[in-house]
Amino acid sequence: MRIIVHTGKGGVGKTSISAATALRCAEMGLKTIVISTDTAHSLGDSLEKEIGPEPVELYPNLWAQEVDARYSMDKYWGLFQKYMVALFSRQGVEDVVAEEVTILPGLEEGAHLLWINKYVKEGQFDVLVVDAAPTAETLRLLSLPDVTRWWFDRILTLTRGVSKVIRPLNRIMRRGEAVPEEDAFQQVENLFNTLDSVRQLLTNSELSSIRLVVNPEKMVIKETQRTYTYLNLYGYATDAILCNRIIPPEVTDPYFTAMKAKQQDNLSYIGEAFGELPLFKAPMFGQEVGGLETLRRLATELYGDQNPAQKLFDGQTHHIASNGDGSFVLSVPLPFANKDDMDLYRSRDELTLRVGPYRRNIVLPYALWDLEIGEAKFDQSTLRIQFIKDERVQKQQA
């Protein structure tokens, strides 16, 4: 099975590309499901079909689903949440408010991930295409297993210990079911184990690919570049950049002349920003993209005769690893490069690397902004840059 996750800045055309990719896979004979994890669902509009919180078969080999967070929460979180609502209500909190505060931070969005685990385990599909939320929400979603595991280890473990003492007293005093039975806690533990499992699935580059959708606009590219850096930090494999809505060469209206020139400059910048990642291009259509005909055209423009379910890039253009002592190492593979041709420039949140006539621009994650470059070594065709705490800051803290 292959999992393909499309993400990018809001409004770049992720949904159309997800639908087109899924349709191409289905028409190549692959049993395919496309799911939308964006709260502002438009997948049904793109496919021109009515779809809902459970998968619906639309065409031969093609299923679609618009994940509803509340529906998923009830399905996977209901038993424990009912207990928490009852407990809060007994303390004088209104039922409606109690229901809101008993949802784990970020878990409502995390309900989307549970479906991914379900489809992989059941093995009924060859391809799962995910129309993800805009980049900021997607990053929160992908880091969710780490965040929620802390919540589970600290809070629920404490609650579980207390409940073992309270439950017998509760029964003796006949106060009902205020404390959950063991199966309620088991449901919570299963939920977190599932989130951990999804993390493993999405970081397995042989199984999953993140694809970044952009428009040829500088602001969009910069945000997507930052997303790409954070995906590398979390260990998620990105295998392609999909650039959408490029003004075609045959458009000769003078109104678009300046815009076309700017787009070409920005397409060149994509090469600087994302290194060796393959770039797939789709033109701006003269009509709204929706329905089978235009989705097929979009897929053809993007992929040609290529199978979009294949892994499109093997490796990482850069990687950031923690040393565990507050320092980090940024590794940039540079095959065939000569260290005498290299220059390195650093601003607080960006690193610019020049190799001969080519430049590479890397947006740094927040954790590296206040760190200094300790040393940079070029060894075995890889540039390794160490980021350490400023010695002056360390002395002040001491």
CSV table of C-alpha atoms in Angstrom, one decimal:
chain,number,residue,atom,x,y,z
A,1,MET,CA,0.0,0.0,0.0
A,2,ARG,CA,1.1,3.6,-0.7
A,3,ILE,CA,0.1,6.6,1.4
A,4,ILE,CA,0.4,10.0,-0.4
A,5,VAL,CA,-0.2,13.2,1.7
A,6,HIS,CA,-0.7,16.5,0.0
A,7,THR,CA,-0.2,19.6,2.0
A,8,GLY,CA,0.6,23.3,1.4
A,9,LYS,CA,-0.6,26.8,2.0
A,10,GLY,CA,-4.4,27.3,1.9
A,11,GLY,CA,-5.8,28.0,-1.5
A,12,VAL,CA,-2.9,26.5,-3.6
A,13,GLY,CA,-5.1,23.7,-5.0
A,14,LYS,CA,-4.4,20.7,-2.7
A,15,THR,CA,-7.9,19.3,-3.0
A,16,SER,CA,-7.9,19.4,-6.9
A,17,ILE,CA,-4.5,17.7,-7.0
A,18,SER,CA,-5.5,15.1,-4.4
A,19,ALA,CA,-8.7,14.3,-6.4
A,20,ALA,CA,-6.7,14.2,-9.7
A,21,THR,CA,-4.0,12.0,-8.2
A,22,ALA,CA,-6.6,9.6,-6.8
A,23,LEU,CA,-8.5,9.4,-10.1
A,24,ARG,CA,-5.3,8.7,-12.0
A,25,CYS,CA,-4.4,5.9,-9.6
A,26,ALA,CA,-7.9,4.4,-9.8
A,27,GLU,CA,-7.9,4.5,-13.6
A,28,MET,CA,-4.5,2.7,-13.6
A,29,GLY,CA,-6.2,-0.2,-11.9
A,30,LEU,CA,-5.2,0.6,-8.3
A,31,LYS,CA,-7.9,0.4,-5.6
A,32,THR,CA,-7.7,3.9,-4.3
A,33,ILE,CA,-9.3,6.0,-1.5
A,34,VAL,CA,-8.9,9.7,-1.1
A,35,ILE,CA,-9.7,11.3,2.2
A,36,SER,CA,-10.0,15.0,3.2
A,37,THR,CA,-8.7,16.0,6.7
A,38,ASP,CA,-9.3,19.7,6.1
A,39,THR,CA,-12.2,21.0,8.2
A,40,ALA,CA,-13.2,23.2,5.2
A,41,HIS,CA,-14.1,20.2,3.1
A,42,SER,CA,-14.2,20.7,-0.7
A,43,LEU,CA,-13.3,17.2,-1.9
A,44,GLY,CA,-16.9,16.4,-2.7
A,45,ASP,CA,-17.2,19.6,-4.8
A,46,SER,CA,-14.0,18.7,-6.7
A,47,LEU,CA,-15.2,15.2,-7.5
A,48,GLU,CA,-18.8,16.5,-8.0
A,49,LYS,CA,-20.2,13.8,-5.7
A,50,GLU,CA,-21.9,13.7,-2.3
A,51,ILE,CA,-19.5,12.2,0.2
A,52,GLY,CA,-19.5,12.0,4.0
A,53,PRO,CA,-17.7,10.7,7.2
A,54,GLU,CA,-17.6,7.1,6.0
A,55,PRO,CA,-16.0,6.0,2.6
A,56,VAL,CA,-18.2,6.1,-0.4
A,57,GLU,CA,-17.5,4.4,-3.7
A,58,LEU,CA,-17.7,7.0,-6.5
A,59,TYR,CA,-16.2,5.3,-9.6
A,60,PRO,CA,-14.5,2.0,-10.4
A,61,ASN,CA,-11.6,1.6,-8.0
A,62,LEU,CA,-12.2,5.0,-6.4
A,63,TRP,CA,-13.6,5.7,-2.9
A,64,ALA,CA,-13.7,9.1,-1.1
A,65,GLN,CA,-14.3,10.3,2.4
A,66,GLU,CA,-14.5,13.7,4.2
A,67,VAL,CA,-13.4,12.9,7.7
A,68,ASP,CA,-15.7,14.4,10.3
A,69,ALA,CA,-13.8,15.0,13.6
A,70,ARG,CA,-16.8,14.7,15.9
A,71,TYR,CA,-18.0,11.5,14.2
A,72,SER,CA,-14.5,10.1,14.6
A,73,MET,CA,-14.1,11.2,18.2
A,74,ASP,CA,-17.4,9.5,19.1
A,75,LYS,CA,-16.2,6.3,17.4
A,76,TYR,CA,-12.7,6.2,19.0
A,77,TRP,CA,-12.9,8.3,22.2
A,78,GLY,CA,-16.5,8.0,23.3
A,79,LEU,CA,-16.3,5.7,26.3
A,80,PHE,CA,-13.7,7.6,28.2
A,81,GLN,CA,-15.1,11.0,27.2
A,82,LYS,CA,-18.5,10.0,28.6
A,83,TYR,CA,-16.9,9.3,31.9
A,84,MET,CA,-15.1,12.7,31.9
A,85,VAL,CA,-18.2,14.6,30.9
A,86,ALA,CA,-20.1,12.9,33.8
A,87,LEU,CA,-17.3,13.7,36.2
A,88,PHE,CA,-17.1,17.4,35.2
A,89,SER,CA,-20.9,17.6,35.3
A,90,ARG,CA,-21.0,16.4,38.9
A,91,GLN,CA,-18.7,19.2,39.7
A,92,GLY,CA,-21.2,21.8,38.5
A,93,VAL,CA,-20.0,22.2,35.0
A,94,GLU,CA,-22.7,22.4,32.3
A,95,ASP,CA,-22.8,19.3,30.0
A,96,VAL,CA,-22.0,21.2,26.9
A,97,VAL,CA,-19.0,22.9,28.4
A,98,ALA,CA,-17.8,19.6,30.0
A,99,GLU,CA,-17.9,17.9,26.6
A,100,GLU,CA,-15.7,20.6,25.1
A,101,VAL,CA,-13.0,20.6,27.9
A,102,THR,CA,-12.7,16.8,27.9
A,103,ILE,CA,-11.2,16.7,24.4
A,104,LEU,CA,-7.5,16.3,24.5
A,105,PRO,CA,-5.5,19.2,23.0
A,106,GLY,CA,-5.2,18.5,19.3
A,107,LEU,CA,-7.0,15.2,19.5
A,108,GLU,CA,-10.0,16.4,17.5
A,109,GLU,CA,-7.6,16.9,14.5
A,110,GLY,CA,-5.9,13.6,15.5
A,111,ALA,CA,-9.0,11.7,14.7
A,112,HIS,CA,-8.1,12.0,11.1
A,113,LEU,CA,-5.0,9.9,11.7
A,114,LEU,CA,-7.0,7.0,13.1
A,115,TRP,CA,-8.5,6.4,9.7
A,116,ILE,CA,-5.1,6.1,8.1
A,117,ASN,CA,-4.2,3.3,10.5
A,118,LYS,CA,-7.5,1.6,9.9
A,119,TYR,CA,-7.1,1.4,6.1
A,120,VAL,CA,-3.5,0.3,6.3
A,121,LYS,CA,-4.3,-2.5,8.8
A,122,GLU,CA,-7.3,-3.7,6.8
A,123,GLY,CA,-5.3,-3.7,3.6
A,124,GLN,CA,-8.3,-3.2,1.3
A,125,PHE,CA,-6.8,-0.4,-0.7
A,126,ASP,CA,-3.7,-0.1,-2.8
A,127,VAL,CA,-3.4,3.7,-2.5
A,128,LEU,CA,-4.5,6.1,0.2
A,129,VAL,CA,-4.4,9.8,-0.9
A,130,VAL,CA,-4.8,12.4,1.9
A,131,ASP,CA,-6.0,15.9,1.1
A,132,ALA,CA,-4.5,17.5,4.2
A,133,ALA,CA,-5.2,20.8,5.9
A,134,PRO,CA,-3.1,23.9,5.3
A,135,THR,CA,0.5,23.5,6.4
A,136,ALA,CA,0.4,24.9,9.9
A,137,GLU,CA,-2.5,22.5,10.9
A,138,THR,CA,-0.8,19.6,9.1
A,139,LEU,CA,2.4,20.2,11.1
A,140,ARG,CA,0.4,20.2,14.4
A,141,LEU,CA,-1.3,17.0,13.2
A,142,LEU,CA,2.0,15.2,12.4
A,143,SER,CA,3.6,16.2,15.7
A,144,LEU,CA,0.4,15.1,17.6
A,145,PRO,CA,1.6,11.6,18.6
A,146,ASP,CA,4.5,13.2,20.6
A,147,VAL,CA,2.4,15.9,22.3
A,148,THR,CA,-0.5,13.6,23.2
A,149,ARG,CA,1.8,10.8,24.5
A,150,TRP,CA,3.1,13.3,27.1
A,151,TRP,CA,-0.5,14.1,28.2
A,152,PHE,CA,-1.3,10.4,28.4
A,153,ASP,CA,1.8,9.5,30.4
A,154,ARG,CA,1.4,12.3,32.9
A,155,ILE,CA,-2.3,12.9,33.3
A,156,LEU,CA,-4.1,9.7,32.5
A,157,THR,CA,-1.6,7.5,34.5
A,158,LEU,CA,-2.3,9.7,37.5
A,159,THR,CA,-6.1,9.4,37.0
A,160,ARG,CA,-5.9,5.7,36.6
A,161,GLY,CA,-4.0,5.3,39.9
A,162,VAL,CA,-6.6,7.4,41.7
A,163,SER,CA,-9.5,5.5,40.2
A,164,LYS,CA,-8.2,2.2,41.6
A,165,VAL,CA,-8.7,3.6,45.0
A,166,ILE,CA,-11.9,5.4,44.4
A,167,ARG,CA,-13.8,2.8,42.4
A,168,PRO,CA,-14.3,0.3,45.3
A,169,LEU,CA,-15.5,3.1,47.6
A,170,ASN,CA,-17.7,4.4,44.9
A,171,ARG,CA,-19.4,1.0,44.6
A,172,ILE,CA,-19.8,0.6,48.3
A,173,MET,CA,-21.4,4.0,48.6
A,174,ARG,CA,-23.6,3.3,45.5
A,175,ARG,CA,-22.7,6.5,43.7
A,176,GLY,CA,-23.1,5.1,40.2
A,177,GLU,CA,-20.5,4.9,37.5
A,178,ALA,CA,-18.5,8.1,38.2
A,179,VAL,CA,-15.2,6.3,37.8
A,180,PRO,CA,-14.6,4.4,34.6
A,181,GLU,CA,-14.0,0.7,34.4
A,182,GLU,CA,-10.7,-0.7,33.1
A,183,ASP,CA,-12.1,-0.9,29.5
A,184,ALA,CA,-12.5,2.9,29.4
A,185,PHE,CA,-8.8,3.4,30.2
A,186,GLN,CA,-8.0,0.6,27.7
A,187,GLN,CA,-9.8,2.5,25.0
A,188,VAL,CA,-7.6,5.6,25.7
A,189,GLU,CA,-4.4,3.5,25.7
A,190,ASN,CA,-5.4,1.9,22.4
A,191,LEU,CA,-6.0,5.4,21.0
A,192,PHE,CA,-2.5,6.5,21.8
A,193,ASN,CA,-1.0,3.3,20.6
A,194,THR,CA,-2.8,3.9,17.3
A,195,LEU,CA,-1.4,7.4,17.0
A,196,ASP,CA,2.1,6.0,17.6
A,197,SER,CA,1.4,3.4,14.9
A,198,VAL,CA,0.4,6.1,12.4
A,199,ARG,CA,3.6,8.1,13.2
A,200,GLN,CA,5.6,4.9,12.3
A,201,LEU,CA,3.5,4.5,9.1
A,202,LEU,CA,4.0,8.1,7.9
A,203,THR,CA,7.7,8.2,8.6
A,204,ASN,CA,8.3,5.0,6.6
A,205,SER,CA,9.5,6.3,3.3
A,206,GLU,CA,8.9,3.0,1.6
A,207,LEU,CA,5.2,3.3,2.5
A,208,SER,CA,4.4,7.0,2.7
A,209,SER,CA,5.2,10.2,0.9
A,210,ILE,CA,4.5,13.9,1.8
A,211,ARG,CA,4.0,16.0,-1.3
A,212,LEU,CA,4.1,19.8,-1.1
A,213,VAL,CA,1.7,21.8,-3.3
A,214,VAL,CA,2.8,25.3,-4.2
A,215,ASN,CA,1.9,28.1,-6.5
A,216,PRO,CA,4.7,30.1,-8.2
A,217,GLU,CA,4.5,32.9,-5.7
A,218,LYS,CA,7.4,33.8,-3.4
A,219,MET,CA,5.3,34.0,-0.2
A,220,VAL,CA,3.8,30.6,-0.8
A,221,ILE,CA,7.2,29.1,-1.6
A,222,LYS,CA,8.7,30.5,1.6
A,223,GLU,CA,6.0,29.1,3.8
A,224,THR,CA,6.3,25.7,2.1
A,225,GLN,CA,10.0,25.8,2.5
A,226,ARG,CA,9.6,26.2,6.2
A,227,THR,CA,7.1,23.3,6.2
A,228,TYR,CA,9.7,21.1,4.4
A,229,THR,CA,12.3,21.9,7.0
A,230,TYR,CA,10.0,20.9,9.9
A,231,LEU,CA,8.9,17.7,8.1
A,232,ASN,CA,12.6,16.8,7.9
A,233,LEU,CA,13.0,17.6,11.6
A,234,TYR,CA,10.1,15.2,12.4
A,235,GLY,CA,11.4,12.5,10.1
A,236,TYR,CA,8.7,12.6,7.4
A,237,ALA,CA,9.8,11.9,3.8
A,238,THR,CA,8.9,14.5,1.2
A,239,ASP,CA,9.3,13.1,-2.4
A,240,ALA,CA,8.0,15.9,-4.6
A,241,ILE,CA,7.0,19.5,-5.1
A,242,LEU,CA,3.8,20.0,-7.1
A,243,CYS,CA,3.6,23.5,-8.6
A,244,ASN,CA,0.1,24.4,-9.6
A,245,ARG,CA,-1.5,27.3,-11.6
A,246,ILE,CA,1.5,28.3,-13.8
A,247,ILE,CA,0.4,30.7,-16.6
A,248,PRO,CA,0.9,28.7,-19.9
A,249,PRO,CA,3.3,30.0,-22.5
A,250,GLU,CA,0.5,30.3,-25.1
A,251,VAL,CA,-1.1,33.1,-23.0
A,252,THR,CA,0.2,36.2,-24.8
A,253,ASP,CA,-2.2,38.8,-23.3
A,254,PRO,CA,0.1,41.8,-22.2
A,255,TYR,CA,-1.8,41.9,-18.9
A,256,PHE,CA,0.0,38.6,-17.9
A,257,THR,CA,3.5,39.5,-19.2
A,258,ALA,CA,4.9,40.7,-15.9
A,259,MET,CA,3.2,38.0,-13.9
A,260,LYS,CA,4.6,35.3,-16.3
A,261,ALA,CA,8.1,36.7,-15.9
A,262,LYS,CA,7.8,36.7,-12.1
A,263,GLN,CA,6.5,33.2,-12.1
A,264,GLN,CA,9.5,32.0,-14.1
A,265,ASP,CA,11.8,33.7,-11.5
A,266,ASN,CA,9.9,31.9,-8.7
A,267,LEU,CA,10.1,28.6,-10.5
A,268,SER,CA,13.9,29.0,-10.5
A,269,TYR,CA,13.8,29.9,-6.8
A,270,ILE,CA,12.0,26.6,-6.1
A,271,GLY,CA,15.1,24.8,-7.3
A,272,GLU,CA,17.2,26.8,-4.8
A,273,ALA,CA,14.7,26.2,-2.0
A,274,PHE,CA,14.2,22.4,-2.4
A,275,GLY,CA,17.4,21.1,-4.0
A,276,GLU,CA,17.1,17.8,-5.8
A,277,LEU,CA,13.4,17.2,-5.0
A,278,PRO,CA,11.5,16.6,-8.3
A,279,LEU,CA,9.3,19.4,-9.5
A,280,PHE,CA,6.0,18.6,-11.2
A,281,LYS,CA,4.1,21.4,-12.9
A,282,ALA,CA,0.5,22.1,-13.7
A,283,PRO,CA,-0.8,25.1,-15.7
A,284,MET,CA,-3.5,27.5,-14.7
A,285,PHE,CA,-6.7,26.3,-16.3
A,286,GLY,CA,-9.2,28.6,-18.0
A,287,GLN,CA,-12.0,27.1,-16.0
A,288,GLU,CA,-12.7,25.8,-12.5
A,289,VAL,CA,-11.1,22.4,-11.8
A,290,GLY,CA,-13.9,19.9,-11.0
A,291,GLY,CA,-15.4,16.8,-12.4
A,292,LEU,CA,-13.7,13.9,-14.2
A,293,GLU,CA,-12.7,15.6,-17.4
A,294,THR,CA,-10.7,18.5,-15.8
A,295,LEU,CA,-9.3,16.2,-13.1
A,296,ARG,CA,-8.0,13.9,-15.8
A,297,ARG,CA,-6.4,16.9,-17.6
A,298,LEU,CA,-4.8,18.0,-14.3
A,299,ALA,CA,-3.4,14.5,-13.7
A,300,THR,CA,-2.0,14.3,-17.2
A,301,GLU,CA,-0.3,17.8,-16.9
A,302,LEU,CA,1.3,16.8,-13.6
A,303,TYR,CA,2.4,13.3,-14.2
A,304,GLY,CA,2.3,12.6,-17.9
A,305,ASP,CA,2.4,8.8,-18.2
A,306,GLN,CA,4.0,8.3,-14.8
A,307,ASN,CA,2.3,6.4,-12.0
A,308,PRO,CA,1.7,8.9,-9.1
A,309,ALA,CA,1.6,6.1,-6.6
A,310,GLN,CA,5.3,5.4,-7.1
A,311,LYS,CA,7.9,6.9,-4.8
A,312,LEU,CA,9.2,9.9,-6.7
A,313,PHE,CA,12.4,10.7,-4.7
A,314,ASP,CA,14.7,8.5,-2.6
A,315,GLY,CA,16.5,10.3,0.1
A,316,GLN,CA,16.5,13.7,1.9
A,317,THR,CA,17.9,17.0,0.6
A,318,HIS,CA,18.8,17.9,4.1
A,319,HIS,CA,18.4,16.5,7.6
A,320,ILE,CA,18.4,18.0,11.1
A,321,ALA,CA,19.3,15.9,14.1
A,322,SER,CA,19.5,16.7,17.8
A,323,ASN,CA,22.6,15.7,19.8
A,324,GLY,CA,20.6,15.6,23.0
A,325,ASP,CA,22.6,18.3,24.7
A,326,GLY,CA,20.8,21.3,23.2
A,327,SER,CA,22.9,21.3,20.0
A,328,PHE,CA,21.9,20.2,16.5
A,329,VAL,CA,23.6,19.0,13.3
A,330,LEU,CA,22.3,20.0,9.9
A,331,SER,CA,23.4,17.6,7.2
A,332,VAL,CA,23.2,18.5,3.5
A,333,PRO,CA,24.1,15.8,0.9
A,334,LEU,CA,26.2,17.5,-1.8
A,335,PRO,CA,27.4,14.7,-4.2
A,336,PHE,CA,30.2,15.7,-6.6
A,337,ALA,CA,30.7,19.1,-4.9
A,338,ASN,CA,34.1,20.6,-4.1
A,339,LYS,CA,34.5,22.2,-0.7
A,340,ASP,CA,36.7,25.0,-2.2
A,341,ASP,CA,33.6,26.1,-4.2
A,342,MET,CA,31.4,26.5,-1.2
A,343,ASP,CA,30.2,29.6,0.7
A,344,LEU,CA,27.9,29.7,3.6
A,345,TYR,CA,25.7,32.7,4.7
A,346,ARG,CA,23.5,32.8,7.8
A,347,SER,CA,20.7,35.0,9.0
A,348,ARG,CA,18.7,34.2,12.1
A,349,ASP,CA,16.2,31.9,10.5
A,350,GLU,CA,17.8,31.1,7.1
A,351,LEU,CA,20.9,29.5,5.8
A,352,THR,CA,22.1,30.2,2.2
A,353,LEU,CA,24.6,27.7,0.8
A,354,ARG,CA,26.4,28.5,-2.5
A,355,VAL,CA,28.1,25.7,-4.4
A,356,GLY,CA,29.8,27.0,-7.5
A,357,PRO,CA,27.1,29.0,-9.5
A,358,TYR,CA,24.2,27.4,-7.6
A,359,ARG,CA,22.5,28.5,-4.4
A,360,ARG,CA,20.6,26.5,-1.8
A,361,ASN,CA,18.3,28.3,0.6
A,362,ILE,CA,17.3,26.4,3.8
A,363,VAL,CA,14.8,27.8,6.3
A,364,LEU,CA,15.8,26.9,9.8
A,365,PRO,CA,13.3,25.7,12.4
A,366,TYR,CA,12.7,27.8,15.5
A,367,ALA,CA,14.9,25.6,17.7
A,368,LEU,CA,18.0,26.8,15.8
A,369,TRP,CA,17.3,30.5,15.6
A,370,ASP,CA,19.2,31.5,18.7
A,371,LEU,CA,22.0,29.0,18.2
A,372,GLU,CA,25.4,29.8,16.7
A,373,ILE,CA,27.2,27.8,14.0
A,374,GLY,CA,29.9,25.8,15.9
A,375,GLU,CA,31.7,24.2,12.9
A,376,ALA,CA,31.0,23.1,9.4
A,377,LYS,CA,32.6,20.0,7.9
A,378,PHE,CA,32.4,18.6,4.4
A,379,ASP,CA,33.0,14.8,4.6
A,380,GLN,CA,31.9,11.9,2.4
A,381,SER,CA,29.9,14.2,0.0
A,382,THR,CA,27.9,15.6,2.9
A,383,LEU,CA,28.2,19.1,4.5
A,384,ARG,CA,27.6,18.9,8.3
A,385,ILE,CA,26.9,22.1,10.2
A,386,GLN,CA,26.8,22.1,13.9
A,387,PHE,CA,24.6,24.5,15.8
A,388,ILE,CA,25.5,25.3,19.4
A,389,LYS,CA,24.5,27.7,22.2
A,390,ASP,CA,26.3,31.0,22.2
A,391,GLU,CA,29.0,30.8,24.8
A,392,ARG,CA,28.2,34.3,26.0
A,393,VAL,CA,24.6,33.3,26.7
A,394,GLN,CA,25.8,30.2,28.5
A,395,LYS,CA,28.0,32.2,30.8
A,396,GLN,CA,25.2,34.6,31.6
A,397,GLN,CA,22.9,31.7,32.4
A,398,ALA,CA,25.6,30.2,34.6
